[in-house]
Tab-separated table of C-alpha atoms in Angstrom:
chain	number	residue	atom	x	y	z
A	1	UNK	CA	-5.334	-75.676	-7.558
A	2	UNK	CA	-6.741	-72.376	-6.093
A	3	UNK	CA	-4.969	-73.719	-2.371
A	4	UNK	CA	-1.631	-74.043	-2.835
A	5	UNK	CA	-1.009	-71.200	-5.092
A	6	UNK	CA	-2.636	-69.091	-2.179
A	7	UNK	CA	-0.773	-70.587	0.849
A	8	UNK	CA	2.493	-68.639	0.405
A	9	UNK	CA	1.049	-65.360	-0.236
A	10	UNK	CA	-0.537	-64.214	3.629
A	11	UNK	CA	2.898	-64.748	5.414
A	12	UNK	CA	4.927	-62.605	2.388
A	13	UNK	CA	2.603	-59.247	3.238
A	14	UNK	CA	2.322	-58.431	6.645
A	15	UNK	CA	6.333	-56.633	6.366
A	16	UNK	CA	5.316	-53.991	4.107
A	17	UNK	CA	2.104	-52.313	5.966
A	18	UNK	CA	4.050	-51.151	8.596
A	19	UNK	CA	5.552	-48.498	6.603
A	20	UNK	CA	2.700	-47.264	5.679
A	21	UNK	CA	1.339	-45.870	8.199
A	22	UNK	CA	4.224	-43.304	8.935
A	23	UNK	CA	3.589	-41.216	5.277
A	24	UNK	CA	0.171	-40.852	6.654
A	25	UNK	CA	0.141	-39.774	10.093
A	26	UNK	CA	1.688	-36.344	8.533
A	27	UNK	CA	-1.353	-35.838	6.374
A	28	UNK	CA	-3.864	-36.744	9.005
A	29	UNK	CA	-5.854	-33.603	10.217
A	30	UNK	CA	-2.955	-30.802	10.788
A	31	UNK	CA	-1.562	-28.559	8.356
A	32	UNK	CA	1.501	-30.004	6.528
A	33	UNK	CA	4.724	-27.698	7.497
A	34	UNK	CA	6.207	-25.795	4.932
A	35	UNK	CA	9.730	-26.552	3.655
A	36	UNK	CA	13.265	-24.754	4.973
A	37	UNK	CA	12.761	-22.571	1.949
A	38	UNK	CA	9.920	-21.300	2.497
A	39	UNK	CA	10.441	-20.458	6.311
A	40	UNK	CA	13.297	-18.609	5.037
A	41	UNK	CA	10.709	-16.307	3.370
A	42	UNK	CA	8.541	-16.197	5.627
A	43	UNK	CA	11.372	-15.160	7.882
A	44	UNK	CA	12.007	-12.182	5.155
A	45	UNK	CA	8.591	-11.359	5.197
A	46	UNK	CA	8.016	-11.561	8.365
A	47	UNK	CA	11.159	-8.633	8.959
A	48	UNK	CA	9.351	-6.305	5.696
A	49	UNK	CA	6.242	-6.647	7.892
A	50	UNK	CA	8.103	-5.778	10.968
A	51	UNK	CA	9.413	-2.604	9.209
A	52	UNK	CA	6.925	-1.241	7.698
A	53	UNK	CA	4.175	-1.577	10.621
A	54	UNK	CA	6.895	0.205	12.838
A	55	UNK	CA	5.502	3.436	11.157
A	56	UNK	CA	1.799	2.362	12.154
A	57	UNK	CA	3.165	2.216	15.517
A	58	UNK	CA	5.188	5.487	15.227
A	59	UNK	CA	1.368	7.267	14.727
A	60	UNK	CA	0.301	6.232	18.213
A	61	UNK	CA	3.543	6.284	20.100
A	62	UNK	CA	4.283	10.057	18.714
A	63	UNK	CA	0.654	11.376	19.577
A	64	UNK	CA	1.412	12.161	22.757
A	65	UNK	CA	4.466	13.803	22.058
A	66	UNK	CA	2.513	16.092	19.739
A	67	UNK	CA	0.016	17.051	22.472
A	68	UNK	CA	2.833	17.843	24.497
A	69	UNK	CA	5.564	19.414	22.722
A	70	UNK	CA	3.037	21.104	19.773
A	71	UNK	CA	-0.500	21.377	22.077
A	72	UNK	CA	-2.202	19.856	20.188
A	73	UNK	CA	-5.496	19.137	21.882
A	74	UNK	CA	-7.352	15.534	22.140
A	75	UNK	CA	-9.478	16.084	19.113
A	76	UNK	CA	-6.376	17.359	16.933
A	77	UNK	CA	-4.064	14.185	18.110
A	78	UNK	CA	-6.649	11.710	17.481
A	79	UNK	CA	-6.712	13.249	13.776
A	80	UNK	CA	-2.899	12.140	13.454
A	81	UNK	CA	-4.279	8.762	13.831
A	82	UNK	CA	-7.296	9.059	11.420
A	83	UNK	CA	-4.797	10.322	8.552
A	84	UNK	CA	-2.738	6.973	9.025
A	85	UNK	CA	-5.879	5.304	9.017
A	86	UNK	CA	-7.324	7.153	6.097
A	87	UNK	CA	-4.396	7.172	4.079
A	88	UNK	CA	-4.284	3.058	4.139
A	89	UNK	CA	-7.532	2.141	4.229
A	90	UNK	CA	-9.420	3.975	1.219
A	91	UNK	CA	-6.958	2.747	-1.255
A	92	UNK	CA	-6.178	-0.848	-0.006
A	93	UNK	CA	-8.778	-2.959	-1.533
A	94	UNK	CA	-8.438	-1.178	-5.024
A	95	UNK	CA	-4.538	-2.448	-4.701
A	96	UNK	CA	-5.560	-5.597	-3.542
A	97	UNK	CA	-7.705	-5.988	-7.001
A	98	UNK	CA	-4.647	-4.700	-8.542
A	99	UNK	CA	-2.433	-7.203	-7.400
A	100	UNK	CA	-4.302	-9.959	-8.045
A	101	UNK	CA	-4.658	-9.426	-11.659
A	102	UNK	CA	-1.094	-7.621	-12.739
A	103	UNK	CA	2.323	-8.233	-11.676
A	104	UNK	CA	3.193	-5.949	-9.395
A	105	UNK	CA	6.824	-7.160	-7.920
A	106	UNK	CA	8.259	-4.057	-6.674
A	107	UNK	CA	5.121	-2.687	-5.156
A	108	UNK	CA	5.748	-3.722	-1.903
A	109	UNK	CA	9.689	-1.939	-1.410
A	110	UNK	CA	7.794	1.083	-3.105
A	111	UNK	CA	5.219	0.766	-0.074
A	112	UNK	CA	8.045	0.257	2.402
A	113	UNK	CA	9.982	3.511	1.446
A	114	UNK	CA	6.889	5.604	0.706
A	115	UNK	CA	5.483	4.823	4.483
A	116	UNK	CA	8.659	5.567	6.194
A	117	UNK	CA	9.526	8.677	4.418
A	118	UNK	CA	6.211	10.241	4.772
A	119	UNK	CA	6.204	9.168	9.038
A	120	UNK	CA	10.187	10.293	9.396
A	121	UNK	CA	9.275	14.127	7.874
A	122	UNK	CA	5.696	14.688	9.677
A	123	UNK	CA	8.434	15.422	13.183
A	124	UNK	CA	10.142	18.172	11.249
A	125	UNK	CA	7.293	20.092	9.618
A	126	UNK	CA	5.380	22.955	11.843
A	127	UNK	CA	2.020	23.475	10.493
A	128	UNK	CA	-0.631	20.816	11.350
A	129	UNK	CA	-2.036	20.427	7.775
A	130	UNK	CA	1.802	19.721	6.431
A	131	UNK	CA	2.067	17.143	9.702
A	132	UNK	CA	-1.281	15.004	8.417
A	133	UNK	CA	-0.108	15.038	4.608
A	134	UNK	CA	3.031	13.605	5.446
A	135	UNK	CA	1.078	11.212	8.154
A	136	UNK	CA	-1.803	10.482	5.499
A	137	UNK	CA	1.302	9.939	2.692
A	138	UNK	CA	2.923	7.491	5.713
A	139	UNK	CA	-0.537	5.578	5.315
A	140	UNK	CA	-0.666	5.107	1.868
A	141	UNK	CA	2.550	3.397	2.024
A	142	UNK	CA	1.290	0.788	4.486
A	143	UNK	CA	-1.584	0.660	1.865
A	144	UNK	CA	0.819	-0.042	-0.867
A	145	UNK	CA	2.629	-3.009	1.043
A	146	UNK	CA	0.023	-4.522	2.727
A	147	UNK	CA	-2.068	-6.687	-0.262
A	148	UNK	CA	1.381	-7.282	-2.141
A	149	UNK	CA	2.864	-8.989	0.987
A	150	UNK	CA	-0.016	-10.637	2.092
A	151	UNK	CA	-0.070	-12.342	-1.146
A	152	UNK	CA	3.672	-13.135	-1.202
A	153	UNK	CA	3.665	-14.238	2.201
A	154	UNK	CA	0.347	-16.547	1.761
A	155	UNK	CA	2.293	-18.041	-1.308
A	156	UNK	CA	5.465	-19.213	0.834
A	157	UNK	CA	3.146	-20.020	3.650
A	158	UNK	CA	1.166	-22.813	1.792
A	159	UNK	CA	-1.481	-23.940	4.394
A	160	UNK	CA	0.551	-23.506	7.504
A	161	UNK	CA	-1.411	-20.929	10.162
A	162	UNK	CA	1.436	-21.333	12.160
A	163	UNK	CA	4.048	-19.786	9.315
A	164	UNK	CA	1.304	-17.278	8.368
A	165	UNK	CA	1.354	-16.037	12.157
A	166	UNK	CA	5.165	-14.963	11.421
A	167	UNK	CA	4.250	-12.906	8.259
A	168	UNK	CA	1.366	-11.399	10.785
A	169	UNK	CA	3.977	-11.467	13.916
A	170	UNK	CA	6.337	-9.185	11.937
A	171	UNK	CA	3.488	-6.691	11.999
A	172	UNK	CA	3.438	-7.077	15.778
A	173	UNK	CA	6.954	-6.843	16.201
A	174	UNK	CA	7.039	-3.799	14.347
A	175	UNK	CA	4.141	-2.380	16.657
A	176	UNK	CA	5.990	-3.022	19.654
A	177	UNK	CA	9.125	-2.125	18.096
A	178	UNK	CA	7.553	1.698	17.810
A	179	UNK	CA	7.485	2.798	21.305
A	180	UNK	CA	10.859	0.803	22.399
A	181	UNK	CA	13.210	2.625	19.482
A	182	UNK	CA	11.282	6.168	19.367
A	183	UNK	CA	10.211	7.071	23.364
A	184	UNK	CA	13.708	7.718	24.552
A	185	UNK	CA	14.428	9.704	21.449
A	186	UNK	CA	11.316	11.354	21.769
A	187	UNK	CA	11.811	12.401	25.145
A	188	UNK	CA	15.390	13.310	24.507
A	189	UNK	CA	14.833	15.410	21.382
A	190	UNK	CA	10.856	16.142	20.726
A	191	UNK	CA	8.815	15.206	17.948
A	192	UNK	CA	12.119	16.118	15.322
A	193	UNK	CA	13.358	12.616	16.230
A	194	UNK	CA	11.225	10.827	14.093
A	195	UNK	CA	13.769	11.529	11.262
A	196	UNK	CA	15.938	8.806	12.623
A	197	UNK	CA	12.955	6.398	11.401
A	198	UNK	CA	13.670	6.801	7.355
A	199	UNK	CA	17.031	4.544	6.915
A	200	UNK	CA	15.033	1.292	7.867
A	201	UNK	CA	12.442	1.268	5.666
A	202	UNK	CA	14.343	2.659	2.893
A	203	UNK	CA	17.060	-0.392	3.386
A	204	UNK	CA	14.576	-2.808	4.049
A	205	UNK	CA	12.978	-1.522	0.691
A	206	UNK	CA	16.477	-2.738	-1.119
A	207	UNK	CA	16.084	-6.121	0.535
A	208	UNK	CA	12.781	-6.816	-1.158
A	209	UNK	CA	13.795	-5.475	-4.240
A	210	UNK	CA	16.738	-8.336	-4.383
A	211	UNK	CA	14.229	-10.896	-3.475
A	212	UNK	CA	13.367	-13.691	-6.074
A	213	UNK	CA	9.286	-14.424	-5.973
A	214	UNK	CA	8.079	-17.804	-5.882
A	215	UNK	CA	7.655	-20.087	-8.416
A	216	UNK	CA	4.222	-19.284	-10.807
A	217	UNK	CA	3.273	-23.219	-10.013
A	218	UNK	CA	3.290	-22.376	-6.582
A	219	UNK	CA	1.090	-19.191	-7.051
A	220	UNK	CA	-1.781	-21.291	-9.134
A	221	UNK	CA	-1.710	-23.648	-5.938
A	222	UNK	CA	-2.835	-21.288	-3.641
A	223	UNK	CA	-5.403	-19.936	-6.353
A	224	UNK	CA	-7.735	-22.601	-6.864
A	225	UNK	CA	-10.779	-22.953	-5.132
A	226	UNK	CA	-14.075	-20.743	-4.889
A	227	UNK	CA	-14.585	-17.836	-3.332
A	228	UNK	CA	-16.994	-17.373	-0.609
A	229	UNK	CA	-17.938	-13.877	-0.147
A	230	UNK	CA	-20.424	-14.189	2.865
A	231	UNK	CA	-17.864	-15.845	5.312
A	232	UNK	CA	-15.399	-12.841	4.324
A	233	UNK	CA	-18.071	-10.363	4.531
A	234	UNK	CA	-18.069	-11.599	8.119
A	235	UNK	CA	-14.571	-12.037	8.970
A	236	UNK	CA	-14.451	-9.127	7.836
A	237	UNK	CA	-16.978	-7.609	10.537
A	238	UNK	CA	-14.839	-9.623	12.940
A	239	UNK	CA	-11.618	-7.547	11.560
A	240	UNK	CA	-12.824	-4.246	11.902
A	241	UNK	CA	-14.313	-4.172	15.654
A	242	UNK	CA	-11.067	-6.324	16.991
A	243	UNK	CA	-9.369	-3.148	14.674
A	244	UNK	CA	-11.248	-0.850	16.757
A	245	UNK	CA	-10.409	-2.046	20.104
A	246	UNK	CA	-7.066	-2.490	19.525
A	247	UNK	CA	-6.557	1.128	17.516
A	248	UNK	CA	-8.759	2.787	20.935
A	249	UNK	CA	-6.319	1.319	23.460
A	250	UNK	CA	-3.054	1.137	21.776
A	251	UNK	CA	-3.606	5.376	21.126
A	252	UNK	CA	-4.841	6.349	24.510
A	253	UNK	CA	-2.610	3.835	26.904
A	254	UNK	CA	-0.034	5.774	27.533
A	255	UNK	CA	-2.470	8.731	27.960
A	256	UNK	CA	-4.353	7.020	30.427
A	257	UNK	CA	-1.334	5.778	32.477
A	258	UNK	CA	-0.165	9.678	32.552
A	259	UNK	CA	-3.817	11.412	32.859
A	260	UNK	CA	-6.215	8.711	34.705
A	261	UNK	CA	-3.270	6.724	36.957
A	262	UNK	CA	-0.901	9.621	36.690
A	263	UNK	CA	2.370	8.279	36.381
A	264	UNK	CA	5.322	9.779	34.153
A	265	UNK	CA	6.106	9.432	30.646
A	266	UNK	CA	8.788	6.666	31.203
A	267	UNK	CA	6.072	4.031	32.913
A	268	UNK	CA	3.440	4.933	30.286
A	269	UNK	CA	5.742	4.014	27.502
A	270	UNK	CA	6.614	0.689	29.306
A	271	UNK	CA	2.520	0.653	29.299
A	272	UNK	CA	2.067	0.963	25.548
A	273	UNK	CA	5.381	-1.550	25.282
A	274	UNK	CA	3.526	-4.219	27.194
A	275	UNK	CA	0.396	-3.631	25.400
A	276	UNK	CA	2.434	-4.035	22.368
A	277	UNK	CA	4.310	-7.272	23.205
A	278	UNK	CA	1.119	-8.987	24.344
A	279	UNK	CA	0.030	-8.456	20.688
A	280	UNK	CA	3.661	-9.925	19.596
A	281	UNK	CA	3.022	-13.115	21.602
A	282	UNK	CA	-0.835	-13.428	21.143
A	283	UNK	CA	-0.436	-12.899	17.187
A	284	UNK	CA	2.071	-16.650	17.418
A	285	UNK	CA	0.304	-18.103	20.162
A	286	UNK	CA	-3.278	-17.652	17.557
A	287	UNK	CA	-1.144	-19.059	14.696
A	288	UNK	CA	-0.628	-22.293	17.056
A	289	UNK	CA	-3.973	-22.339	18.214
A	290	UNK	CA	-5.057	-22.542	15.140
A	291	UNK	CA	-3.435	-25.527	13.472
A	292	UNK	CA	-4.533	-27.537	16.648
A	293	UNK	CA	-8.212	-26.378	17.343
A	294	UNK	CA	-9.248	-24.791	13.984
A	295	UNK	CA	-8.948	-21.755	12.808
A	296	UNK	CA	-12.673	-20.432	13.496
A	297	UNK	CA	-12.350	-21.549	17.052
A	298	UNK	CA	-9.677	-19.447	17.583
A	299	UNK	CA	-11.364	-16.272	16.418
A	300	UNK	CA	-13.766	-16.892	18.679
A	301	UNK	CA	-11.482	-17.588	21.793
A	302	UNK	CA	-9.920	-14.444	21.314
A	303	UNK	CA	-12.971	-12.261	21.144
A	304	UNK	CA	-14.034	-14.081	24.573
A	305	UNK	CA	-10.635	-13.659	26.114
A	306	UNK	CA	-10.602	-9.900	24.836
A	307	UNK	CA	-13.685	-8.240	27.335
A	308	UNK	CA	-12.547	-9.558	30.961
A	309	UNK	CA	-8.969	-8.389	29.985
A	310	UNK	CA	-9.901	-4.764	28.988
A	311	UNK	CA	-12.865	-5.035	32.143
A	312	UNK	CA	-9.575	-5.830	34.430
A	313	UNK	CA	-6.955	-3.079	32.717
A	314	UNK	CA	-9.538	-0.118	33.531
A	315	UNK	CA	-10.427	-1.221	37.328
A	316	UNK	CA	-7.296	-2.492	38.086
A	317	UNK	CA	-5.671	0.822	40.503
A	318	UNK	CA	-1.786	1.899	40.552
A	319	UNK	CA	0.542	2.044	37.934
A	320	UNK	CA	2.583	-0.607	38.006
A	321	UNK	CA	-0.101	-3.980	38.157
A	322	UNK	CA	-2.189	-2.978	35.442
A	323	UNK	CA	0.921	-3.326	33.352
A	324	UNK	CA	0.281	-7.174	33.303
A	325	UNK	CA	-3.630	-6.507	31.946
A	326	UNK	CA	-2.169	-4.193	29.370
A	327	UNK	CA	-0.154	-6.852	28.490
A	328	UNK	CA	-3.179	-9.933	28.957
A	329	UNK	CA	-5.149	-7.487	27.022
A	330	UNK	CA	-2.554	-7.355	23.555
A	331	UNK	CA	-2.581	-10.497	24.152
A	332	UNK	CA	-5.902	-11.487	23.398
A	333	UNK	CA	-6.871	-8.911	20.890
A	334	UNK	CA	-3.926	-10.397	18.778
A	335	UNK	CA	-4.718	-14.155	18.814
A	336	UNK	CA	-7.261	-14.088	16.302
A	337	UNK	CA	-4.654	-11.677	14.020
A	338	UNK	CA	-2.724	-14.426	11.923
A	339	UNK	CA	-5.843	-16.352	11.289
A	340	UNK	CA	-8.005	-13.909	10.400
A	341	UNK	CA	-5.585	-12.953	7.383
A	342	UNK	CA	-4.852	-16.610	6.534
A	343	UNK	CA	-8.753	-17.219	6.974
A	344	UNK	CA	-9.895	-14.564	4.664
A	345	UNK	CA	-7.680	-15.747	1.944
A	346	UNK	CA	-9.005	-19.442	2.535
A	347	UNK	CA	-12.456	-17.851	1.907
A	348	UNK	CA	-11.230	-16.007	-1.628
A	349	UNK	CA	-8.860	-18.308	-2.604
A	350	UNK	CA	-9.167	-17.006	-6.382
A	351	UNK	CA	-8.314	-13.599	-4.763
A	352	UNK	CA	-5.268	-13.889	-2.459
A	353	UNK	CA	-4.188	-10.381	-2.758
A	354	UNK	CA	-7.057	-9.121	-2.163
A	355	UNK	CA	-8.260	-10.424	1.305
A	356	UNK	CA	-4.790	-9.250	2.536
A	357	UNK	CA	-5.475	-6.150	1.312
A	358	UNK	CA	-9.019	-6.039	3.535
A	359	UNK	CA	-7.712	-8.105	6.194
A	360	UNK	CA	-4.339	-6.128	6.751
A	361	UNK	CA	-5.212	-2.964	5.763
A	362	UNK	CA	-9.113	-2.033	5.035
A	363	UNK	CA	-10.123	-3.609	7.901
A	364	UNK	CA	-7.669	-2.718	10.129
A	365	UNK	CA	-7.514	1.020	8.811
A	366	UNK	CA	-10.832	1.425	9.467
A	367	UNK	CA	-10.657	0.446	13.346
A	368	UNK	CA	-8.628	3.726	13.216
A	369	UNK	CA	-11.213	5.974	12.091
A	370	UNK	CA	-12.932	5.479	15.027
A	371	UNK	CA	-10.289	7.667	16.747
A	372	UNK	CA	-12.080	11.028	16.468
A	373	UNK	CA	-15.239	9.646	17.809
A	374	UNK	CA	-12.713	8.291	21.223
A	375	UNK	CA	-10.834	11.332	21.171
A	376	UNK	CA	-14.384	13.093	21.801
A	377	UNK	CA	-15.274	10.853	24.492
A	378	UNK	CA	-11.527	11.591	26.042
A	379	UNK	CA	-11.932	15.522	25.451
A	380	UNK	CA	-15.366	14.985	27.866
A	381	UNK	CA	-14.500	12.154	30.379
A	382	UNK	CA	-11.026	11.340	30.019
A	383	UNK	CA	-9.000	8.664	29.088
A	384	UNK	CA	-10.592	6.305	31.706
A	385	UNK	CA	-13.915	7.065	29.706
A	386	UNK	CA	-12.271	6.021	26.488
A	387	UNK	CA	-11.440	2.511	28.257
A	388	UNK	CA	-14.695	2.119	29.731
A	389	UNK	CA	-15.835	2.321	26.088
A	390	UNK	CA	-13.662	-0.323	24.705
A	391	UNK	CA	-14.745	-2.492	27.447
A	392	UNK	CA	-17.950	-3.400	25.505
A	393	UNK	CA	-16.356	-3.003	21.755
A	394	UNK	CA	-15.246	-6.811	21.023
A	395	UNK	CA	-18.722	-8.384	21.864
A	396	UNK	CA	-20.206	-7.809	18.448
A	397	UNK	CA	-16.756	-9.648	17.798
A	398	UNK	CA	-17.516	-12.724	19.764
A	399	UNK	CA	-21.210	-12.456	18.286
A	400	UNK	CA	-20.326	-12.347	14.624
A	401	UNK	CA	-17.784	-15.194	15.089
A	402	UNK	CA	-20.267	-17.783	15.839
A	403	UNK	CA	-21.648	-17.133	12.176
A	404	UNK	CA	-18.030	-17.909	10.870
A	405	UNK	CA	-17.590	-21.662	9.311
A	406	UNK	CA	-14.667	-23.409	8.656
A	407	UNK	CA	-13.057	-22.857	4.834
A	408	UNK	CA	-13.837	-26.691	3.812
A	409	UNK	CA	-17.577	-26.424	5.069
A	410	UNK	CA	-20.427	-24.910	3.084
A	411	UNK	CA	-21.821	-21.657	3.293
């Protein structure tokens, strides 16, 4: 009885398995891409980023300008970039905490207009003190936009490393954005010309504040999980020195192009721009990396890329070649940049807002305290010495990555 009544049924299922196998190739091991809506977002995002990190770049692409037109000396500039870094590091991770447990919507606009104001007024004030207030007030915007938009971004991102490098790219972009937009006013009208620098983040402030969140079923998504503290602890290691390096060459480039290789203000600008896009490029090309080889691996690979790059920008002689290891050298320092934020909010998932707020900003910030101590080293041996420094700065980098594990793994 058992026979017949089996017979019919093998040649009825083969049709149907073939169809399976299509739902589940998109699951298999890579991150599944976020929908149209939430690239538009990220896009958004990605833009508020761009803005307000144009002012972090306005710090470094000014200095000179300051040693120039106001005399300041070495020690003096580098405190310029120790205000920015002062003003949006101390406060970020007690934001971050903030964020994560209160609704805090408009914080990141606030940020956004605070940060520009405070950079576009430190040109027209005389005094030095009144020049780092405005320049530590410029910081503390950063500080205010940094954890919110992490957290925002994270949220539209899903699991993507690839959307999250956009968010991060925007920061990039507004990096290299710095130099572009204010050199040729600088040179044409002095310091004053960083006025011209308030409309943008004041509209781009008005865009955010017309901007819907996500929905709150999307936000408890990306919450669950534990958090791992150790892993951070050491991403977060891995965040400062790459912070340092980057902070070190991206204020005395253009320095050393004009002081070490002695060429003119014009081709040391283009120096600091190429540094700059490197970063632009290396910040997607990690976010790629990343959903392909993992995002620890990638970490590492740019902390091994980063020392024959710098080794090759300070030996290399002229002015015009080591352009391409100024730009080989953004590169590489930015690859690990989008997966370092998305990474350190896989390892507190329960805490979103706060890992941005060390991974953007605490971290990052506190790669720019180390200013002074490079400033000394130029005041003594130049900015060639300061490069020969940074040379050696991302191997505790590479070291401390290979203690890194993958979010999914145990501790």
């Amino acid at each position: 009885m058992t026979g017949p009544t089996a017979r019919p049924t093998p040649p009825v299922d083969p049709s149907p398995p073939p169809r399976a196998p299509a739902p589940s190739a998109t699951t298999s091991t890579r991150p599944a891409a976020p929908p149209v809506s939430a690239w538009r977002r990220m896009r958004m995002w990605g833009a508020a980023h761009a803005v307000d990190d144009l002012y972090q770049g306005l710090v470094p692409a000014c200095v000179p300008y300051f040693v120039l037109d106001r005399g300041y000396s070495y020690v003096a500039a580098s405190g310029l970039t120790l205000a920015a870094a002062l003003g949006s590091s101390v406060p970020q991770p007690f934001i971050g905490v903030a964020v994560d447990r209160y609704r805090l919507g408009r914080l990141a606009p606030a940020g956004l207009a605070v940060a520009g104001i405070g950079l576009g007024l430190s040109g027209l004030v005389r005094p030095y003190a009144a020049v780092w207030l405005l320049i530590l007030l410029s910081g503390l915007g950063v500080a205010m936009f940094h954890p919110a938009a992490g957290k925002a971004a994270r949220e539209a991102a899903g699991d993507s490393a690839s959307a999250m490098s956009v968010f991060a790219a925007g920061g990039s972009v507004g990096f290299f954005l710095a130099p572009v937009l204010a050199t040729p006013l600088l040179v044409a009208m002095g310091v004053g010309a960083t006025a011209f620098f308030i409309p943008p983040a004041v509209l781009m402030a008005f865009v955010l504040l017309r901007h819907r969140p996500v929905a709150a079923a999307t936000r408890k998504a990306a919450g669950a999980g534990r958090d791992r503290w150790r892993p951070f602890l050491v991403l977060t290691g891995v965040a400062v020195v790459r912070s340092a390096a980057f902070f070190g060459a991206v204020t005395f480039i253009e320095l050393f192009w004009i002081r070490h290789l002695h060429s003119g203000p014009d081709l040391a600008g283009a120096a600091l721009t190429c540094f700059l896009a490197g970063g632009v490029a290396g910040t997607l090309l990690g976010g790629r990396i990343a959903d392909r080889l993992g995002m620890v691996r990638t970490v590492q690979l740019g902390g091994l890329l980063a020392v024959p790059a710098l080794i090759a920008l300070r030996l290399t002689p002229g002015t015009v070649l080591p352009l391409l290891f100024a730009l080989l050298t953004g590169l590489a320092l930015n690859i690990p940049f989008a997966v370092l934020v998305k990474l350190g909010q896989d390892y507190l998932p329960g805490r979103p807002g706060t890992a941005a707020g060390v991974t953007l900003g605490l971290a990052v910030s506190i790669g720019g305290l180390i200013a002074p101590a490079l400033g000394a080293a130029a005041q003594a041996y130049g900015p060639q010495g300061v490069f020969t420094i940074l040379c050696a700065v991302p191997v505790p980098a590479l070291v401390l990555g290979l203690f890194l594990t993958e979010p999914d793994a145990g501790d």
